[in-house]
Amino acid sequence: MANIERKLASVRKVTDIRPIPDADAIECAIVGGGWPVVVKKGEFQVGDLAIYFEIDSWIPHELAPFLSKGKEPREYNGVLGEKLRTIRLRGQLSQGLLLPITLKLNLDFSYLVTAFERDLQEGDDVTEILGVQKWEAPIPACLAGQVRGNFPSWIPKTDQPRGQNIVDEIFEEHKGETYEVTIKLDGSSCTIYAKDGDIGVCSRNLDLKETEGNSFWNAARDQGIVDAMLVYNKKTGHNIALQSELCGEGVQNNQESIKGQRLFLFDIFDIDGQAYMKPDARISLLNEHIVPLGADLTHTPVLHLAMCVTDCFANLDELLAYADGPSMNPNVKREGLVFKSNDSDFTFKTISNEWLLKRKEK
Ligand code: AMP
Ligand code: MN
Protein backbone atom coordinates (compact mmCIF):
# COMPACT_ATOMS: atom_id res chain seq x y z
CA MET A 1 0.00 0.00 0.00
CA ALA A 2 1.75 3.12 -1.20
CA ASN A 3 1.67 6.25 0.89
CA ILE A 4 0.47 9.11 -1.23
CA GLU A 5 3.13 11.69 -1.92
CA ARG A 6 1.64 14.82 -3.35
CA LYS A 7 2.94 15.87 -6.73
CA LEU A 8 3.18 19.55 -5.92
CA ALA A 9 4.51 20.46 -9.38
CA SER A 10 3.60 18.35 -12.37
CA VAL A 11 2.94 18.43 -16.08
CA ARG A 12 -0.80 18.79 -16.60
CA LYS A 13 -3.20 19.45 -19.44
CA VAL A 14 -5.31 22.59 -19.75
CA THR A 15 -8.80 21.13 -20.19
CA ASP A 16 -10.85 24.34 -20.41
CA ILE A 17 -10.50 28.12 -20.60
CA ARG A 18 -13.34 30.17 -19.13
CA PRO A 19 -13.83 33.94 -19.39
CA ILE A 20 -14.02 36.02 -16.21
CA PRO A 21 -16.86 38.56 -16.35
CA ASP A 22 -15.63 42.19 -16.56
CA ALA A 23 -11.97 41.21 -16.81
CA ASP A 24 -10.06 42.11 -19.98
CA ALA A 25 -6.57 40.89 -19.25
CA ILE A 26 -7.18 37.63 -17.38
CA GLU A 27 -9.14 34.41 -17.80
CA CYS A 28 -9.54 31.14 -15.93
CA ALA A 29 -7.73 27.98 -17.02
CA ILE A 30 -9.00 24.62 -15.74
CA VAL A 31 -6.16 22.18 -15.08
CA GLY A 32 -6.72 18.45 -15.46
CA GLY A 33 -10.48 18.91 -15.27
CA GLY A 34 -10.14 19.98 -11.64
CA TRP A 35 -8.20 23.06 -10.57
CA PRO A 36 -9.13 26.63 -11.58
CA VAL A 37 -6.18 28.99 -12.11
CA VAL A 38 -6.39 32.62 -13.18
CA VAL A 39 -3.94 33.28 -16.04
CA LYS A 40 -3.11 36.04 -18.53
CA LYS A 41 -5.55 36.05 -21.42
CA GLY A 42 -4.24 34.09 -24.39
CA GLU A 43 -1.28 32.59 -22.54
CA PHE A 44 -2.70 29.05 -22.63
CA GLN A 45 -4.98 27.19 -25.06
CA VAL A 46 -7.22 24.21 -24.37
CA GLY A 47 -5.09 21.06 -24.84
CA ASP A 48 -1.78 22.70 -23.90
CA LEU A 49 0.55 20.91 -21.55
CA ALA A 50 1.78 23.23 -18.79
CA ILE A 51 3.48 23.04 -15.42
CA TYR A 52 0.94 23.20 -12.62
CA PHE A 53 1.90 23.98 -9.01
CA GLU A 54 -0.67 23.03 -6.37
CA ILE A 55 -1.73 25.17 -3.43
CA ASP A 56 0.61 24.83 -0.40
CA SER A 57 3.65 24.73 -2.72
CA TRP A 58 6.60 26.88 -1.72
CA ILE A 59 7.76 28.38 -5.03
CA PRO A 60 11.43 29.44 -5.36
CA HIS A 61 11.61 33.13 -6.26
CA GLU A 62 13.47 32.51 -9.54
CA LEU A 63 10.60 30.44 -10.93
CA ALA A 64 7.93 33.10 -10.53
CA PRO A 65 9.33 36.41 -9.22
CA PHE A 66 5.99 38.15 -9.87
CA LEU A 67 4.47 36.26 -6.92
CA SER A 68 6.33 38.64 -4.58
CA LYS A 69 4.55 41.62 -6.21
CA GLY A 70 7.67 43.80 -6.15
CA LYS A 71 8.28 43.16 -2.43
CA GLU A 72 11.19 41.20 -0.98
CA PRO A 73 10.50 37.44 -1.28
CA ARG A 74 9.96 35.57 1.97
CA GLU A 75 12.04 32.65 3.24
CA TYR A 76 11.13 29.04 4.03
CA ASN A 77 13.68 26.31 4.84
CA GLY A 78 16.40 28.58 3.48
CA VAL A 79 14.71 29.15 0.13
CA LEU A 80 13.50 32.60 -0.95
CA GLY A 81 10.08 32.52 -2.54
CA GLU A 82 6.35 32.57 -1.89
CA LYS A 83 3.63 30.17 -0.80
CA LEU A 84 0.65 29.39 -3.04
CA ARG A 85 -2.71 29.97 -1.39
CA THR A 86 -6.31 29.84 -2.53
CA ILE A 87 -7.37 33.33 -3.64
CA ARG A 88 -10.11 35.12 -5.52
CA LEU A 89 -9.24 37.44 -8.39
CA ARG A 90 -12.12 39.56 -9.74
CA GLY A 91 -14.45 37.15 -8.01
CA GLN A 92 -12.89 34.09 -9.69
CA LEU A 93 -11.45 31.37 -7.45
CA SER A 94 -7.79 30.71 -8.27
CA GLN A 95 -5.83 27.77 -6.84
CA GLY A 96 -2.16 27.32 -7.63
CA LEU A 97 0.11 28.51 -10.39
CA LEU A 98 0.33 27.59 -14.05
CA LEU A 99 3.53 28.21 -16.02
CA PRO A 100 4.24 27.46 -19.67
CA ILE A 101 6.09 24.22 -20.27
CA THR A 102 8.79 26.23 -22.04
CA LEU A 103 9.85 27.79 -18.74
CA LYS A 104 12.06 30.77 -19.52
CA LEU A 105 14.94 29.53 -17.49
CA ASN A 106 16.93 31.96 -15.49
CA LEU A 107 20.70 31.39 -15.77
CA ASP A 108 20.86 30.44 -12.09
CA PHE A 109 18.59 27.57 -12.99
CA SER A 110 20.66 26.34 -15.92
CA TYR A 111 21.02 22.91 -14.32
CA LEU A 112 17.36 22.50 -15.04
CA VAL A 113 17.79 22.90 -18.75
CA THR A 114 18.99 19.35 -19.20
CA ALA A 115 15.97 18.08 -17.35
CA PHE A 116 13.66 20.12 -19.49
CA GLU A 117 15.34 19.12 -22.72
CA ARG A 118 13.76 15.71 -22.29
CA ASP A 119 10.24 15.49 -23.54
CA LEU A 120 7.93 16.10 -20.66
CA GLN A 121 4.81 13.97 -20.57
CA GLU A 122 1.47 14.60 -18.95
CA GLY A 123 1.65 13.52 -15.31
CA ASP A 124 5.43 13.90 -14.92
CA ASP A 125 6.38 15.01 -11.44
CA VAL A 126 8.77 18.00 -11.53
CA THR A 127 8.50 18.95 -7.86
CA GLU A 128 12.06 18.09 -6.90
CA ILE A 129 13.82 19.28 -10.01
CA LEU A 130 12.18 22.69 -9.71
CA GLY A 131 13.05 22.95 -6.01
CA VAL A 132 9.42 23.11 -4.90
CA GLN A 133 8.68 22.22 -1.28
CA LYS A 134 5.46 21.59 0.61
CA TRP A 135 4.83 24.49 2.95
CA GLU A 136 3.96 23.31 6.46
CA ALA A 137 3.18 25.36 9.53
CA PRO A 138 5.82 25.10 12.27
CA ILE A 139 5.08 22.19 14.66
CA PRO A 140 4.40 23.17 18.30
CA ALA A 141 6.67 21.45 20.85
CA CYS A 142 3.80 19.47 22.43
CA LEU A 143 3.23 17.69 19.10
CA ALA A 144 6.87 17.06 18.22
CA GLY A 145 8.13 14.93 21.13
CA GLN A 146 10.97 12.43 21.23
CA VAL A 147 11.35 9.85 18.51
CA ARG A 148 11.08 6.12 19.18
CA GLY A 149 11.48 5.26 15.52
CA ASN A 150 10.21 5.81 12.03
CA PHE A 151 6.52 5.48 11.31
CA PRO A 152 5.88 1.69 11.13
CA SER A 153 6.24 0.40 7.58
CA TRP A 154 3.34 -2.04 8.15
CA ILE A 155 0.78 0.74 8.66
CA PRO A 156 -0.11 3.26 5.93
CA LYS A 157 0.30 6.92 6.81
CA THR A 158 -2.97 8.81 6.89
CA ASP A 159 -3.87 10.79 3.79
CA GLN A 160 -6.27 10.87 0.87
CA PRO A 161 -5.93 12.43 -2.58
CA ARG A 162 -7.86 15.60 -3.30
CA GLY A 163 -10.95 15.27 -5.47
CA GLN A 164 -9.59 17.78 -7.99
CA ASN A 165 -6.69 15.47 -8.87
CA ILE A 166 -8.76 12.35 -9.53
CA VAL A 167 -11.92 13.53 -11.24
CA ASP A 168 -12.08 10.59 -13.66
CA GLU A 169 -11.54 8.00 -10.95
CA ILE A 170 -14.46 9.42 -8.95
CA PHE A 171 -16.90 9.92 -11.83
CA GLU A 172 -15.89 7.09 -14.19
CA GLU A 173 -13.88 4.27 -12.60
CA HIS A 174 -15.76 4.29 -9.29
CA LYS A 175 -19.14 5.31 -10.70
CA GLY A 176 -22.04 3.97 -8.65
CA GLU A 177 -20.03 3.27 -5.49
CA THR A 178 -21.40 4.34 -2.14
CA TYR A 179 -19.29 6.18 0.39
CA GLU A 180 -19.14 6.93 4.05
CA VAL A 181 -18.87 10.73 4.32
CA THR A 182 -17.21 12.18 7.41
CA ILE A 183 -16.29 15.71 8.42
CA LYS A 184 -12.60 16.43 8.05
CA LEU A 185 -11.27 17.90 11.27
CA ASP A 186 -8.37 20.33 11.14
CA GLY A 187 -6.08 18.90 13.81
CA SER A 188 -3.04 16.66 13.81
CA SER A 189 -2.93 13.02 12.74
CA CYS A 190 -2.32 10.33 15.38
CA THR A 191 -1.91 6.57 14.91
CA ILE A 192 -2.11 4.24 17.93
CA TYR A 193 -1.18 0.62 17.28
CA ALA A 194 -1.33 -2.54 19.38
CA LYS A 195 0.80 -5.33 17.95
CA ASP A 196 1.76 -8.55 19.73
CA GLY A 197 1.41 -6.91 23.14
CA ASP A 198 3.34 -3.77 22.21
CA ILE A 199 1.67 -0.39 22.02
CA GLY A 200 2.82 2.58 19.99
CA VAL A 201 1.66 6.15 19.52
CA CYS A 202 2.69 7.95 16.34
CA SER A 203 2.37 11.42 14.92
CA ARG A 204 1.85 11.88 11.19
CA ASN A 205 5.40 10.71 10.37
CA LEU A 206 7.06 9.33 13.52
CA ASP A 207 6.69 6.68 16.21
CA LEU A 208 6.93 8.65 19.49
CA LYS A 209 8.44 7.86 22.89
CA GLU A 210 6.10 8.34 25.80
CA THR A 211 7.27 11.60 27.37
CA GLU A 212 5.54 13.91 29.81
CA GLY A 213 4.62 16.84 27.60
CA ASN A 214 3.61 14.90 24.49
CA SER A 215 0.01 15.66 23.51
CA PHE A 216 -0.56 12.47 21.48
CA TRP A 217 0.50 10.16 24.31
CA ASN A 218 -1.35 12.22 26.91
CA ALA A 219 -4.61 12.08 24.96
CA ALA A 220 -4.17 8.36 24.22
CA ARG A 221 -3.71 7.66 27.97
CA ASP A 222 -6.27 10.17 29.30
CA GLN A 223 -8.98 8.85 27.00
CA GLY A 224 -8.23 5.28 28.13
CA ILE A 225 -7.28 4.21 24.61
CA VAL A 226 -3.88 2.75 25.50
CA ASP A 227 -5.34 0.40 28.13
CA ALA A 228 -8.33 -0.56 26.00
CA MET A 229 -6.10 -1.38 23.04
CA LEU A 230 -3.74 -3.49 25.15
CA VAL A 231 -6.62 -5.49 26.61
CA TYR A 232 -8.23 -5.90 23.19
CA ASN A 233 -4.96 -7.08 21.68
CA LYS A 234 -4.30 -9.55 24.51
CA LYS A 235 -7.85 -10.95 24.52
CA THR A 236 -8.25 -11.34 20.77
CA GLY A 237 -4.70 -11.55 19.42
CA HIS A 238 -5.87 -9.10 16.76
CA ASN A 239 -3.23 -6.49 15.79
CA ILE A 240 -4.81 -3.17 14.86
CA ALA A 241 -4.02 0.51 14.48
CA LEU A 242 -6.48 3.29 15.34
CA GLN A 243 -6.06 6.43 13.28
CA SER A 244 -7.47 9.59 14.71
CA GLU A 245 -7.22 13.37 14.63
CA LEU A 246 -5.95 15.24 17.70
CA CYS A 247 -7.92 18.46 18.08
CA GLY A 248 -7.97 21.12 20.76
CA GLU A 249 -5.98 23.85 22.42
CA GLY A 250 -2.65 24.55 20.74
CA VAL A 251 -3.44 22.39 17.69
CA GLN A 252 -3.89 24.35 14.43
CA ASN A 253 -6.43 27.11 15.21
CA ASN A 254 -8.63 24.90 17.42
CA GLN A 255 -11.58 26.01 15.34
CA GLU A 256 -13.79 23.40 17.02
CA SER A 257 -13.18 25.26 20.34
CA ILE A 258 -12.37 22.08 22.27
CA LYS A 259 -11.25 22.40 25.90
CA GLY A 260 -7.95 20.60 26.39
CA GLN A 261 -7.12 18.13 23.62
CA ARG A 262 -9.04 15.11 22.30
CA LEU A 263 -8.64 12.37 19.71
CA PHE A 264 -11.41 11.63 17.16
CA LEU A 265 -11.27 8.30 15.34
CA PHE A 266 -11.50 8.17 11.54
CA ASP A 267 -9.90 4.87 10.48
CA ILE A 268 -8.91 1.44 11.77
CA PHE A 269 -6.17 -0.50 9.99
CA ASP A 270 -6.13 -4.28 10.34
CA ILE A 271 -2.40 -4.97 10.65
CA ASP A 272 -2.77 -8.75 10.30
CA GLY A 273 -4.87 -8.49 7.13
CA GLN A 274 -2.95 -5.43 5.85
CA ALA A 275 -6.18 -3.63 4.95
CA TYR A 276 -8.32 -0.79 6.23
CA MET A 277 -11.54 -1.93 7.88
CA LYS A 278 -14.61 -0.90 5.92
CA PRO A 279 -16.66 1.91 7.49
CA ASP A 280 -19.37 -0.32 9.04
CA ALA A 281 -16.83 -2.80 10.48
CA ARG A 282 -14.77 0.08 11.86
CA ILE A 283 -17.73 1.68 13.61
CA SER A 284 -18.81 -1.68 15.12
CA LEU A 285 -15.30 -2.45 16.34
CA LEU A 286 -15.14 0.98 17.98
CA ASN A 287 -18.55 0.87 19.66
CA GLU A 288 -18.80 -2.84 20.47
CA HIS A 289 -15.23 -3.58 21.54
CA ILE A 290 -12.95 -0.57 22.09
CA VAL A 291 -15.43 1.69 23.91
CA PRO A 292 -16.74 -1.09 26.21
CA LEU A 293 -13.12 -1.72 27.27
CA GLY A 294 -13.08 1.80 28.71
CA ALA A 295 -11.92 3.98 25.83
CA ASP A 296 -13.58 7.39 25.81
CA LEU A 297 -13.27 7.75 22.05
CA THR A 298 -15.76 9.15 19.56
CA HIS A 299 -15.74 9.06 15.79
CA THR A 300 -15.32 12.10 13.53
CA PRO A 301 -18.88 13.20 12.65
CA VAL A 302 -20.47 10.92 10.04
CA LEU A 303 -22.77 12.73 7.57
CA HIS A 304 -23.66 9.66 5.51
CA LEU A 305 -23.03 5.93 5.79
CA ALA A 306 -23.68 5.10 2.13
CA MET A 307 -23.92 8.05 -0.23
CA CYS A 308 -23.80 7.31 -3.95
CA VAL A 309 -21.58 10.16 -5.07
CA THR A 310 -22.30 9.87 -8.79
CA ASP A 311 -26.08 9.81 -8.16
CA CYS A 312 -25.89 12.86 -5.90
CA PHE A 313 -23.45 15.03 -7.86
CA ALA A 314 -23.28 15.57 -11.61
CA ASN A 315 -19.76 16.98 -11.66
CA LEU A 316 -16.76 18.10 -9.62
CA ASP A 317 -18.14 21.60 -8.99
CA GLU A 318 -21.25 20.16 -7.34
CA LEU A 319 -19.18 17.71 -5.31
CA LEU A 320 -16.85 20.51 -4.15
CA ALA A 321 -19.76 22.77 -3.20
CA TYR A 322 -20.93 20.04 -0.82
CA ALA A 323 -17.66 20.38 1.11
CA ASP A 324 -18.82 23.84 2.27
CA GLY A 325 -20.89 23.76 5.43
CA PRO A 326 -20.83 23.71 9.23
CA SER A 327 -18.22 21.70 11.09
CA MET A 328 -18.55 19.56 14.24
CA ASN A 329 -18.75 22.93 16.02
CA PRO A 330 -21.78 24.21 14.08
CA ASN A 331 -20.67 27.83 14.49
CA VAL A 332 -17.65 27.44 12.21
CA LYS A 333 -17.09 26.38 8.62
CA ARG A 334 -15.76 22.86 8.21
CA GLU A 335 -12.37 22.20 6.62
CA GLY A 336 -13.95 19.71 4.29
CA LEU A 337 -15.13 16.12 3.90
CA VAL A 338 -13.53 12.70 3.56
CA PHE A 339 -15.17 10.05 1.35
CA LYS A 340 -14.41 6.36 1.96
CA SER A 341 -15.92 3.83 -0.42
CA ASN A 342 -17.94 0.92 0.94
CA ASP A 343 -17.29 -1.02 -2.28
CA SER A 344 -13.52 -0.70 -2.80
CA ASP A 345 -10.51 0.72 -0.98
CA PHE A 346 -10.88 4.04 -2.81
CA THR A 347 -10.93 7.21 -0.70
CA PHE A 348 -10.62 10.92 -1.37
CA LYS A 349 -11.09 14.28 0.31
CA THR A 350 -12.73 17.53 -0.69
CA ILE A 351 -11.49 20.68 1.00
CA SER A 352 -14.00 23.48 1.34
CA ASN A 353 -13.11 26.47 -0.83
CA GLU A 354 -15.03 28.74 1.57
CA TRP A 355 -12.82 27.44 4.36
CA LEU A 356 -9.62 27.84 2.31
CA LEU A 357 -10.48 31.45 1.48
CA LYS A 358 -11.26 32.32 5.11
CA ARG A 359 -8.46 30.41 6.80
CA LYS A 360 -6.16 32.42 9.01
CA GLU A 361 -2.63 32.19 7.66
CA LYS A 362 0.10 31.79 10.22
P1 AMP B 1 -4.54 16.92 5.16
O1 AMP B 1 -4.99 17.49 6.48
O2 AMP B 1 -4.87 17.83 4.02
O3 AMP B 1 -3.14 16.42 5.18
O4 AMP B 1 -5.51 15.68 4.89
C1 AMP B 1 -5.34 14.39 5.40
C2 AMP B 1 -5.51 14.31 6.89
O5 AMP B 1 -6.82 14.65 7.32
C3 AMP B 1 -5.34 12.94 7.43
O6 AMP B 1 -3.98 12.64 7.55
C4 AMP B 1 -6.02 13.02 8.79
O7 AMP B 1 -5.06 13.37 9.77
C5 AMP B 1 -6.96 14.19 8.65
N1 AMP B 1 -8.38 13.93 8.89
C6 AMP B 1 -9.20 14.75 9.60
N2 AMP B 1 -10.44 14.30 9.63
C7 AMP B 1 -10.46 13.14 8.91
C8 AMP B 1 -11.48 12.21 8.55
N3 AMP B 1 -12.76 12.38 8.93
N4 AMP B 1 -11.15 11.14 7.80
C9 AMP B 1 -9.86 10.97 7.39
N5 AMP B 1 -8.85 11.82 7.69
C10 AMP B 1 -9.15 12.91 8.44
MN1 MN C 1 -4.91 18.34 8.25
XYZ file of C-alpha atoms and ligand atoms in Angstrom:
386
model
C 0.000 0.000 0.000
C 1.747 3.124 -1.198
C 1.673 6.247 0.890
C 0.472 9.111 -1.232
C 3.135 11.693 -1.924
C 1.637 14.816 -3.351
C 2.943 15.867 -6.728
C 3.181 19.547 -5.919
C 4.507 20.455 -9.377
C 3.601 18.351 -12.369
C 2.941 18.430 -16.079
C -0.797 18.790 -16.605
C -3.201 19.452 -19.436
C -5.312 22.594 -19.747
C -8.798 21.135 -20.188
C -10.852 24.338 -20.411
C -10.500 28.115 -20.598
C -13.341 30.169 -19.135
C -13.830 33.938 -19.390
C -14.016 36.023 -16.210
C -16.859 38.562 -16.346
C -15.633 42.186 -16.563
C -11.972 41.206 -16.813
C -10.063 42.113 -19.982
C -6.571 40.892 -19.247
C -7.179 37.634 -17.384
C -9.138 34.409 -17.797
C -9.540 31.140 -15.928
C -7.733 27.978 -17.021
C -8.997 24.621 -15.737
C -6.162 22.178 -15.081
C -6.722 18.447 -15.459
C -10.481 18.912 -15.270
C -10.138 19.985 -11.640
C -8.196 23.059 -10.573
C -9.133 26.633 -11.580
C -6.176 28.990 -12.108
C -6.393 32.621 -13.182
C -3.938 33.278 -16.040
C -3.106 36.037 -18.527
C -5.550 36.052 -21.421
C -4.243 34.091 -24.389
C -1.276 32.589 -22.538
C -2.704 29.048 -22.632
C -4.982 27.194 -25.056
C -7.221 24.211 -24.372
C -5.094 21.065 -24.838
C -1.779 22.703 -23.895
C 0.555 20.910 -21.549
C 1.778 23.226 -18.793
C 3.477 23.045 -15.416
C 0.940 23.195 -12.617
C 1.897 23.982 -9.012
C -0.671 23.029 -6.374
C -1.725 25.168 -3.429
C 0.613 24.827 -0.401
C 3.647 24.728 -2.719
C 6.601 26.875 -1.724
C 7.761 28.380 -5.030
C 11.428 29.442 -5.365
C 11.606 33.133 -6.260
C 13.471 32.514 -9.535
C 10.601 30.438 -10.927
C 7.933 33.096 -10.525
C 9.333 36.408 -9.221
C 5.992 38.147 -9.873
C 4.466 36.265 -6.919
C 6.327 38.641 -4.579
C 4.547 41.622 -6.211
C 7.669 43.801 -6.152
C 8.276 43.163 -2.432
C 11.191 41.203 -0.984
C 10.498 37.440 -1.278
C 9.957 35.567 1.970
C 12.041 32.648 3.242
C 11.126 29.040 4.034
C 13.678 26.309 4.838
C 16.398 28.580 3.482
C 14.705 29.147 0.126
C 13.495 32.596 -0.952
C 10.080 32.516 -2.541
C 6.349 32.570 -1.890
C 3.626 30.168 -0.803
C 0.653 29.394 -3.037
C -2.707 29.966 -1.388
C -6.308 29.837 -2.526
C -7.370 33.328 -3.637
C -10.109 35.123 -5.520
C -9.240 37.445 -8.395
C -12.116 39.556 -9.737
C -14.451 37.149 -8.015
C -12.887 34.090 -9.686
C -11.455 31.373 -7.448
C -7.786 30.713 -8.266
C -5.830 27.770 -6.843
C -2.162 27.323 -7.628
C 0.111 28.512 -10.392
C 0.335 27.589 -14.050
C 3.531 28.207 -16.019
C 4.240 27.461 -19.672
C 6.089 24.218 -20.271
C 8.788 26.226 -22.036
C 9.849 27.791 -18.742
C 12.060 30.766 -19.525
C 14.937 29.534 -17.492
C 16.934 31.959 -15.487
C 20.695 31.392 -15.766
C 20.858 30.435 -12.093
C 18.591 27.567 -12.985
C 20.660 26.339 -15.916
C 21.023 22.912 -14.319
C 17.360 22.502 -15.036
C 17.789 22.897 -18.749
C 18.989 19.346 -19.200
C 15.970 18.080 -17.346
C 13.664 20.118 -19.491
C 15.336 19.122 -22.723
C 13.764 15.709 -22.295
C 10.239 15.494 -23.538
C 7.931 16.105 -20.657
C 4.810 13.966 -20.573
C 1.465 14.596 -18.949
C 1.648 13.521 -15.307
C 5.430 13.900 -14.918
C 6.382 15.013 -11.437
C 8.772 17.996 -11.532
C 8.502 18.953 -7.858
C 12.060 18.089 -6.899
C 13.824 19.283 -10.006
C 12.176 22.690 -9.705
C 13.049 22.950 -6.010
C 9.416 23.113 -4.903
C 8.684 22.219 -1.281
C 5.463 21.594 0.605
C 4.826 24.494 2.946
C 3.962 23.312 6.457
C 3.178 25.363 9.531
C 5.821 25.099 12.274
C 5.079 22.187 14.659
C 4.396 23.169 18.295
C 6.667 21.449 20.853
C 3.798 19.466 22.431
C 3.229 17.693 19.101
C 6.866 17.063 18.221
C 8.127 14.929 21.134
C 10.971 12.433 21.228
C 11.347 9.849 18.514
C 11.081 6.120 19.180
C 11.483 5.256 15.518
C 10.207 5.811 12.033
C 6.519 5.481 11.314
C 5.883 1.692 11.135
C 6.240 0.402 7.582
C 3.343 -2.041 8.152
C 0.776 0.739 8.657
C -0.108 3.259 5.927
C 0.304 6.924 6.813
C -2.969 8.810 6.887
C -3.874 10.788 3.787
C -6.275 10.870 0.874
C -5.926 12.426 -2.582
C -7.863 15.605 -3.303
C -10.953 15.274 -5.472
C -9.595 17.782 -7.992
C -6.686 15.469 -8.874
C -8.761 12.351 -9.529
C -11.922 13.531 -11.243
C -12.075 10.586 -13.665
C -11.543 8.004 -10.945
C -14.457 9.425 -8.954
C -16.901 9.920 -11.826
C -15.893 7.091 -14.192
C -13.882 4.272 -12.601
C -15.757 4.291 -9.292
C -19.140 5.310 -10.703
C -22.040 3.972 -8.652
C -20.028 3.269 -5.492
C -21.396 4.340 -2.136
C -19.293 6.180 0.395
C -19.142 6.931 4.053
C -18.867 10.729 4.320
C -17.208 12.180 7.409
C -16.288 15.707 8.418
C -12.601 16.435 8.050
C -11.275 17.902 11.271
C -8.372 20.326 11.142
C -6.081 18.897 13.806
C -3.038 16.663 13.813
C -2.935 13.023 12.742
C -2.316 10.331 15.384
C -1.911 6.566 14.912
C -2.106 4.238 17.931
C -1.176 0.623 17.284
C -1.326 -2.536 19.379
C 0.801 -5.326 17.947
C 1.764 -8.545 19.727
C 1.408 -6.913 23.135
C 3.342 -3.772 22.208
C 1.667 -0.387 22.020
C 2.823 2.580 19.989
C 1.657 6.154 19.521
C 2.692 7.947 16.335
C 2.371 11.416 14.918
C 1.853 11.878 11.186
C 5.402 10.710 10.371
C 7.064 9.331 13.521
C 6.694 6.684 16.206
C 6.934 8.648 19.490
C 8.435 7.856 22.894
C 6.103 8.336 25.801
C 7.274 11.595 27.371
C 5.544 13.914 29.806
C 4.623 16.836 27.596
C 3.606 14.898 24.487
C 0.012 15.664 23.509
C -0.560 12.472 21.482
C 0.503 10.160 24.315
C -1.352 12.223 26.908
C -4.605 12.084 24.958
C -4.167 8.361 24.218
C -3.711 7.657 27.966
C -6.271 10.166 29.302
C -8.980 8.847 26.995
C -8.235 5.285 28.128
C -7.277 4.213 24.611
C -3.877 2.746 25.505
C -5.344 0.404 28.135
C -8.330 -0.559 25.997
C -6.096 -1.383 23.039
C -3.736 -3.492 25.147
C -6.618 -5.492 26.611
C -8.229 -5.898 23.193
C -4.958 -7.080 21.683
C -4.301 -9.545 24.510
C -7.846 -10.953 24.516
C -8.253 -11.342 20.775
C -4.701 -11.549 19.420
C -5.870 -9.103 16.761
C -3.235 -6.490 15.787
C -4.813 -3.173 14.861
C -4.022 0.513 14.481
C -6.481 3.292 15.339
C -6.058 6.429 13.277
C -7.470 9.594 14.709
C -7.222 13.371 14.633
C -5.948 15.238 17.698
C -7.920 18.462 18.078
C -7.965 21.119 20.757
C -5.976 23.849 22.416
C -2.653 24.550 20.741
C -3.442 22.393 17.686
C -3.888 24.355 14.432
C -6.429 27.106 15.213
C -8.635 24.902 17.417
C -11.578 26.013 15.339
C -13.790 23.404 17.016
C -13.184 25.258 20.335
C -12.374 22.080 22.266
C -11.255 22.402 25.895
C -7.948 20.603 26.391
C -7.123 18.133 23.622
C -9.036 15.113 22.297
C -8.644 12.374 19.710
C -11.411 11.630 17.160
C -11.266 8.297 15.339
C -11.503 8.170 11.536
C -9.898 4.866 10.483
C -8.907 1.435 11.766
C -6.165 -0.501 9.993
C -6.127 -4.279 10.335
C -2.402 -4.966 10.652
C -2.769 -8.753 10.298
C -4.866 -8.491 7.134
C -2.953 -5.435 5.849
C -6.176 -3.627 4.953
C -8.323 -0.787 6.230
C -11.540 -1.926 7.882
C -14.606 -0.897 5.918
C -16.659 1.906 7.495
C -19.372 -0.321 9.044
C -16.834 -2.799 10.476
C -14.775 0.076 11.864
C -17.730 1.682 13.614
C -18.813 -1.678 15.117
C -15.303 -2.447 16.344
C -15.141 0.977 17.983
C -18.552 0.870 19.663
C -18.801 -2.839 20.475
C -15.226 -3.583 21.537
C -12.952 -0.573 22.086
C -15.431 1.690 23.909
C -16.735 -1.093 26.208
C -13.116 -1.719 27.267
C -13.080 1.800 28.707
C -11.925 3.982 25.827
C -13.580 7.389 25.806
C -13.268 7.752 22.046
C -15.762 9.152 19.560
C -15.739 9.057 15.790
C -15.317 12.101 13.531
C -18.884 13.195 12.651
C -20.470 10.920 10.039
C -22.765 12.734 7.567
C -23.657 9.659 5.515
C -23.032 5.935 5.792
C -23.681 5.105 2.135
C -23.915 8.047 -0.232
C -23.800 7.306 -3.954
C -21.577 10.160 -5.074
C -22.299 9.871 -8.792
C -26.082 9.808 -8.158
C -25.895 12.861 -5.901
C -23.455 15.031 -7.860
C -23.284 15.572 -11.607
C -19.759 16.979 -11.658
C -16.760 18.099 -9.624
C -18.140 21.597 -8.990
C -21.253 20.159 -7.339
C -19.179 17.710 -5.312
C -16.852 20.506 -4.154
C -19.755 22.775 -3.200
C -20.925 20.042 -0.816
C -17.658 20.383 1.107
C -18.816 23.838 2.272
C -20.891 23.755 5.435
C -20.835 23.714 9.226
C -18.219 21.700 11.087
C -18.546 19.558 14.235
C -18.747 22.927 16.016
C -21.778 24.211 14.081
C -20.671 27.830 14.489
C -17.651 27.439 12.212
C -17.089 26.378 8.625
C -15.756 22.858 8.210
C -12.366 22.201 6.625
C -13.947 19.711 4.286
C -15.132 16.122 3.903
C -13.530 12.701 3.556
C -15.169 10.050 1.351
C -14.413 6.360 1.964
C -15.918 3.826 -0.420
C -17.945 0.924 0.937
C -17.286 -1.016 -2.276
C -13.517 -0.698 -2.798
C -10.509 0.716 -0.982
C -10.883 4.040 -2.807
C -10.931 7.214 -0.697
C -10.619 10.924 -1.374
C -11.092 14.276 0.306
C -12.729 17.528 -0.693
C -11.486 20.678 0.996
C -13.998 23.484 1.340
C -13.112 26.470 -0.826
C -15.030 28.735 1.573
C -12.817 27.443 4.360
C -9.616 27.839 2.310
C -10.477 31.447 1.483
C -11.261 32.323 5.107
C -8.461 30.412 6.795
C -6.159 32.418 9.006
C -2.626 32.189 7.662
C 0.105 31.794 10.216
P -4.540 16.916 5.160
O -4.989 17.489 6.480
O -4.875 17.827 4.023
O -3.139 16.422 5.182
O -5.514 15.678 4.887
C -5.344 14.385 5.395
C -5.511 14.314 6.887
O -6.822 14.650 7.317
C -5.339 12.936 7.426
O -3.975 12.638 7.553
C -6.019 13.020 8.787
O -5.058 13.367 9.766
C -6.961 14.190 8.646
N -8.383 13.930 8.895
C -9.196 14.751 9.600
N -10.442 14.303 9.629
C -10.464 13.143 8.905
C -11.482 12.211 8.549
N -12.757 12.385 8.930
N -11.145 11.140 7.802
C -9.861 10.969 7.392
N -8.854 11.820 7.686
C -9.151 12.915 8.437
Mn -4.910 18.338 8.250
